[in-house]
Amino acid sequence: FIAMRWGSGVAHASWLTLLPGCLLAGIGLGLTNTPVTNTTTGSVSSARAGMALNPDTPLERATPVLGDLDLLLVMTVHPGFSGQAFRPEMVEKIAAAAAFKRAHRLGYAIQVDGGIGPAQAPGVVAAGAEILVSGSAVFGRGDPAARGQALREAAVGGDGRG
């Protein structure tokens, strides 16, 4: 996942042609007041399109392009450093993204990142998250394999499937 942010109000995805092998390019929505349109995430090479929403960015800012996305990343903390506490109010945004996806029969995957550990996994999965990103909860202390397995079991309800 390559994240692209812009502050000038214009985002161009043509830089992806310079990244051979890039599988997914993401645009970080929230650094501009310019509305995003579907031309912003237009098809470039074979890369898939993604968008990241920071906690303070409403889902409604992204709805014009959700149909063009392969992945919607809902940040559950402000990006910048590992170990931040999960913001429980983000579960509502995850649920809204999942409801929009169902209502419009869209295919983007919903990914969550920030403060995700075994205690948060069941709630974000129930809200509609399909991909969970975890840093400190897995690699912070102890055995990463065991901690990763605990996170996976919490996410899938403890049955090991998923």
PDB file of C-alpha atoms in Angstrom:
ATOM      1  CA  PHE A   1       0.000   0.000   0.000  1.00  0.00           C
ATOM      2  CA  ILE A   2       1.479   3.307  -1.053  1.00  0.00           C
ATOM      3  CA  ALA A   3      -0.229   6.284   0.531  1.00  0.00           C
ATOM      4  CA  MET A   4      -0.479   9.575  -1.342  1.00  0.00           C
ATOM      5  CA  ARG A   5      -1.498  12.795   0.317  1.00  0.00           C
ATOM      6  CA  TRP A   6      -1.921  16.200  -1.196  1.00  0.00           C
ATOM      7  CA  GLY A   7      -2.242  19.716   0.125  1.00  0.00           C
ATOM      8  CA  SER A   8      -2.589  21.738  -3.053  1.00  0.00           C
ATOM      9  CA  GLY A   9      -6.178  20.663  -3.643  1.00  0.00           C
ATOM     10  CA  VAL A  10      -5.222  18.517  -6.623  1.00  0.00           C
ATOM     11  CA  ALA A  11      -4.206  14.884  -6.617  1.00  0.00           C
ATOM     12  CA  HIS A  12      -2.640  13.207  -9.606  1.00  0.00           C
ATOM     13  CA  ALA A  13      -2.182   9.457  -9.770  1.00  0.00           C
ATOM     14  CA  SER A  14       0.124   9.499 -12.818  1.00  0.00           C
ATOM     15  CA  TRP A  15       3.114   8.972 -10.500  1.00  0.00           C
ATOM     16  CA  LEU A  16       1.996   5.353 -10.175  1.00  0.00           C
ATOM     17  CA  THR A  17       3.408   4.597 -13.595  1.00  0.00           C
ATOM     18  CA  LEU A  18       6.830   5.207 -12.022  1.00  0.00           C
ATOM     19  CA  LEU A  19       6.274   2.473  -9.440  1.00  0.00           C
ATOM     20  CA  PRO A  20       6.551  -0.886 -11.191  1.00  0.00           C
ATOM     21  CA  GLY A  21       4.903  -3.623  -9.173  1.00  0.00           C
ATOM     22  CA  CYS A  22       2.747  -1.245  -7.127  1.00  0.00           C
ATOM     23  CA  LEU A  23      -0.385  -3.205  -6.261  1.00  0.00           C
ATOM     24  CA  LEU A  24      -2.412  -0.616  -4.364  1.00  0.00           C
ATOM     25  CA  ALA A  25      -2.143   3.154  -4.217  1.00  0.00           C
ATOM     26  CA  GLY A  26      -3.983   5.121  -1.580  1.00  0.00           C
ATOM     27  CA  ILE A  27      -4.962   8.736  -1.317  1.00  0.00           C
ATOM     28  CA  GLY A  28      -5.155  10.246   2.142  1.00  0.00           C
ATOM     29  CA  LEU A  29      -8.328  12.307   2.211  1.00  0.00           C
ATOM     30  CA  GLY A  30      -8.348  15.018   4.820  1.00  0.00           C
ATOM     31  CA  LEU A  31      -5.519  17.355   3.895  1.00  0.00           C
ATOM     32  CA  THR A  32      -7.528  19.424   1.457  1.00  0.00           C
ATOM     33  CA  ASN A  33     -10.917  21.085   1.339  1.00  0.00           C
ATOM     34  CA  THR A  34     -11.274  20.313  -2.358  1.00  0.00           C
ATOM     35  CA  PRO A  35     -13.957  17.684  -2.968  1.00  0.00           C
ATOM     36  CA  VAL A  36     -12.693  14.419  -4.361  1.00  0.00           C
ATOM     37  CA  THR A  37     -14.197  13.188  -7.611  1.00  0.00           C
ATOM     38  CA  ASN A  38     -13.967   9.858  -9.336  1.00  0.00           C
ATOM     39  CA  THR A  39     -11.304  11.264 -11.674  1.00  0.00           C
ATOM     40  CA  THR A  40      -8.952  11.544  -8.688  1.00  0.00           C
ATOM     41  CA  THR A  41      -8.840   7.779  -8.266  1.00  0.00           C
ATOM     42  CA  GLY A  42      -9.009   6.931 -11.947  1.00  0.00           C
ATOM     43  CA  SER A  43      -7.452   3.741 -13.216  1.00  0.00           C
ATOM     44  CA  VAL A  44      -3.694   4.040 -13.546  1.00  0.00           C
ATOM     45  CA  SER A  45      -1.671   1.037 -14.714  1.00  0.00           C
ATOM     46  CA  SER A  46      -2.788  -2.110 -12.925  1.00  0.00           C
ATOM     47  CA  ALA A  47      -2.654  -0.642  -9.423  1.00  0.00           C
ATOM     48  CA  ARG A  48      -5.742  -0.886  -7.278  1.00  0.00           C
ATOM     49  CA  ALA A  49      -7.113   2.298  -5.714  1.00  0.00           C
ATOM     50  CA  GLY A  50      -7.431   2.958  -2.008  1.00  0.00           C
ATOM     51  CA  MET A  51      -8.333   5.883   0.200  1.00  0.00           C
ATOM     52  CA  ALA A  52      -7.501   6.616   3.828  1.00  0.00           C
ATOM     53  CA  LEU A  53      -9.825   8.545   6.127  1.00  0.00           C
ATOM     54  CA  ASN A  54      -8.308  10.104   9.229  1.00  0.00           C
ATOM     55  CA  PRO A  55     -10.468  10.135  12.360  1.00  0.00           C
ATOM     56  CA  ASP A  56     -11.595  13.732  11.819  1.00  0.00           C
ATOM     57  CA  THR A  57     -12.517  13.235   8.142  1.00  0.00           C
ATOM     58  CA  PRO A  58     -16.200  12.369   7.693  1.00  0.00           C
ATOM     59  CA  LEU A  59     -17.116   9.427   5.486  1.00  0.00           C
ATOM     60  CA  GLU A  60     -19.326  11.758   3.439  1.00  0.00           C
ATOM     61  CA  ARG A  61     -16.188  13.402   1.997  1.00  0.00           C
ATOM     62  CA  ALA A  62     -15.316  10.094   0.335  1.00  0.00           C
ATOM     63  CA  THR A  63     -18.746   8.963  -0.892  1.00  0.00           C
ATOM     64  CA  PRO A  64     -18.313  10.456  -4.404  1.00  0.00           C
ATOM     65  CA  VAL A  65     -15.474   7.996  -5.094  1.00  0.00           C
ATOM     66  CA  LEU A  66     -16.300   4.936  -3.000  1.00  0.00           C
ATOM     67  CA  GLY A  67     -17.527   3.160  -6.126  1.00  0.00           C
ATOM     68  CA  ASP A  68     -14.067   3.575  -7.668  1.00  0.00           C
ATOM     69  CA  LEU A  69     -12.135   2.175  -4.712  1.00  0.00           C
ATOM     70  CA  ASP A  70     -10.766  -1.267  -4.001  1.00  0.00           C
ATOM     71  CA  LEU A  71      -9.945  -0.410  -0.388  1.00  0.00           C
ATOM     72  CA  LEU A  72     -11.182   2.095   2.168  1.00  0.00           C
ATOM     73  CA  LEU A  73      -8.814   2.542   5.114  1.00  0.00           C
ATOM     74  CA  VAL A  74     -10.509   3.917   8.210  1.00  0.00           C
ATOM     75  CA  MET A  75      -7.815   5.253  10.525  1.00  0.00           C
ATOM     76  CA  THR A  76      -8.874   4.659  14.115  1.00  0.00           C
ATOM     77  CA  VAL A  77      -6.073   6.904  15.427  1.00  0.00           C
ATOM     78  CA  HIS A  78      -4.272   9.890  13.950  1.00  0.00           C
ATOM     79  CA  PRO A  79      -1.361   8.632  11.840  1.00  0.00           C
ATOM     80  CA  GLY A  80       2.110   9.336  13.057  1.00  0.00           C
ATOM     81  CA  PHE A  81       3.244   6.977  15.767  1.00  0.00           C
ATOM     82  CA  SER A  82       2.592   3.494  17.022  1.00  0.00           C
ATOM     83  CA  GLY A  83       0.956   2.671  20.337  1.00  0.00           C
ATOM     84  CA  GLN A  84      -1.904   5.179  20.300  1.00  0.00           C
ATOM     85  CA  ALA A  85      -5.143   4.221  22.002  1.00  0.00           C
ATOM     86  CA  PHE A  86      -8.010   3.077  19.793  1.00  0.00           C
ATOM     87  CA  ARG A  87     -10.733   5.700  19.353  1.00  0.00           C
ATOM     88  CA  PRO A  88     -14.036   3.854  19.995  1.00  0.00           C
ATOM     89  CA  GLU A  89     -16.077   6.493  18.150  1.00  0.00           C
ATOM     90  CA  MET A  90     -14.493   5.224  14.909  1.00  0.00           C
ATOM     91  CA  VAL A  91     -16.648   2.078  15.106  1.00  0.00           C
ATOM     92  CA  GLU A  92     -19.573   4.233  13.955  1.00  0.00           C
ATOM     93  CA  LYS A  93     -17.604   5.345  10.858  1.00  0.00           C
ATOM     94  CA  ILE A  94     -16.694   1.720  10.080  1.00  0.00           C
ATOM     95  CA  ALA A  95     -20.363   0.718  10.359  1.00  0.00           C
ATOM     96  CA  ALA A  96     -21.396   3.633   8.108  1.00  0.00           C
ATOM     97  CA  ALA A  97     -18.803   2.614   5.486  1.00  0.00           C
ATOM     98  CA  ALA A  98     -20.107  -0.970   5.587  1.00  0.00           C
ATOM     99  CA  ALA A  99     -23.725   0.187   5.329  1.00  0.00           C
ATOM    100  CA  PHE A 100     -22.891   2.415   2.348  1.00  0.00           C
ATOM    101  CA  LYS A 101     -21.061  -0.494   0.710  1.00  0.00           C
ATOM    102  CA  ARG A 102     -24.065  -2.800   1.134  1.00  0.00           C
ATOM    103  CA  ALA A 103     -26.650  -0.207   0.098  1.00  0.00           C
ATOM    104  CA  HIS A 104     -24.792   0.623  -3.112  1.00  0.00           C
ATOM    105  CA  ARG A 105     -23.497  -2.903  -3.757  1.00  0.00           C
ATOM    106  CA  LEU A 106     -19.887  -1.773  -3.886  1.00  0.00           C
ATOM    107  CA  GLY A 107     -16.809  -3.960  -3.686  1.00  0.00           C
ATOM    108  CA  TYR A 108     -14.215  -2.034  -1.674  1.00  0.00           C
ATOM    109  CA  ALA A 109     -12.620  -3.773   1.289  1.00  0.00           C
ATOM    110  CA  ILE A 110     -12.784  -1.977   4.630  1.00  0.00           C
ATOM    111  CA  GLN A 111      -9.466  -1.848   6.453  1.00  0.00           C
ATOM    112  CA  VAL A 112      -8.886  -0.399   9.919  1.00  0.00           C
ATOM    113  CA  ASP A 113      -5.598   0.759  11.386  1.00  0.00           C
ATOM    114  CA  GLY A 114      -4.716   2.192  14.769  1.00  0.00           C
ATOM    115  CA  GLY A 115      -4.889   0.786  18.274  1.00  0.00           C
ATOM    116  CA  ILE A 116      -6.281  -2.544  17.061  1.00  0.00           C
ATOM    117  CA  GLY A 117      -5.749  -5.422  19.458  1.00  0.00           C
ATOM    118  CA  PRO A 118      -7.734  -8.446  20.625  1.00  0.00           C
ATOM    119  CA  ALA A 119     -10.054  -6.246  22.713  1.00  0.00           C
ATOM    120  CA  GLN A 120     -10.996  -4.076  19.714  1.00  0.00           C
ATOM    121  CA  ALA A 121     -11.086  -6.753  17.000  1.00  0.00           C
ATOM    122  CA  PRO A 122     -14.571  -8.173  17.661  1.00  0.00           C
ATOM    123  CA  GLY A 123     -16.201  -4.724  17.620  1.00  0.00           C
ATOM    124  CA  VAL A 124     -14.541  -3.478  14.434  1.00  0.00           C
ATOM    125  CA  VAL A 125     -15.228  -6.770  12.639  1.00  0.00           C
ATOM    126  CA  ALA A 126     -18.874  -6.687  13.746  1.00  0.00           C
ATOM    127  CA  ALA A 127     -19.078  -3.122  12.410  1.00  0.00           C
ATOM    128  CA  GLY A 128     -17.795  -4.247   9.000  1.00  0.00           C
ATOM    129  CA  ALA A 129     -13.987  -4.169   9.025  1.00  0.00           C
ATOM    130  CA  GLU A 130     -12.489  -6.866   6.827  1.00  0.00           C
ATOM    131  CA  ILE A 131      -8.771  -6.132   7.171  1.00  0.00           C
ATOM    132  CA  LEU A 132      -7.213  -5.307  10.538  1.00  0.00           C
ATOM    133  CA  VAL A 133      -3.806  -3.647  10.782  1.00  0.00           C
ATOM    134  CA  SER A 134      -2.008  -4.030  14.076  1.00  0.00           C
ATOM    135  CA  GLY A 135       1.457  -2.932  15.088  1.00  0.00           C
ATOM    136  CA  SER A 136       2.107  -2.668  18.815  1.00  0.00           C
ATOM    137  CA  ALA A 137      -0.573  -5.185  19.783  1.00  0.00           C
ATOM    138  CA  VAL A 138       1.374  -7.832  17.866  1.00  0.00           C
ATOM    139  CA  PHE A 139       4.963  -6.598  17.921  1.00  0.00           C
ATOM    140  CA  GLY A 140       5.006  -4.511  21.110  1.00  0.00           C
ATOM    141  CA  ARG A 141       5.869  -7.110  23.760  1.00  0.00           C
ATOM    142  CA  GLY A 142       5.985 -10.850  24.032  1.00  0.00           C
ATOM    143  CA  ASP A 143       5.816 -13.444  21.299  1.00  0.00           C
ATOM    144  CA  PRO A 144       4.548 -11.843  18.055  1.00  0.00           C
ATOM    145  CA  ALA A 145       3.258 -15.171  16.729  1.00  0.00           C
ATOM    146  CA  ALA A 146       1.173 -15.801  19.849  1.00  0.00           C
ATOM    147  CA  ARG A 147      -0.048 -12.209  19.961  1.00  0.00           C
ATOM    148  CA  GLY A 148      -0.941 -12.315  16.264  1.00  0.00           C
ATOM    149  CA  GLN A 149      -2.847 -15.556  16.802  1.00  0.00           C
ATOM    150  CA  ALA A 150      -4.736 -13.993  19.737  1.00  0.00           C
ATOM    151  CA  LEU A 151      -5.712 -11.073  17.519  1.00  0.00           C
ATOM    152  CA  ARG A 152      -6.853 -13.410  14.748  1.00  0.00           C
ATOM    153  CA  GLU A 153      -8.905 -15.524  17.144  1.00  0.00           C
ATOM    154  CA  ALA A 154     -10.551 -12.420  18.587  1.00  0.00           C
ATOM    155  CA  ALA A 155     -11.358 -11.192  15.077  1.00  0.00           C
ATOM    156  CA  VAL A 156     -12.925 -14.449  13.914  1.00  0.00           C
ATOM    157  CA  GLY A 157     -14.703 -15.304  17.148  1.00  0.00           C
ATOM    158  CA  GLY A 158     -12.155 -17.788  18.413  1.00  0.00           C
ATOM    159  CA  ASP A 159     -12.996 -20.543  15.938  1.00  0.00           C
ATOM    160  CA  GLY A 160      -9.815 -20.135  13.869  1.00  0.00           C
ATOM    161  CA  ARG A 161     -11.705 -19.651  10.605  1.00  0.00           C
ATOM    162  CA  GLY A 162     -11.837 -16.496   8.582  1.00  0.00           C
TER     163      GLY A 162
END
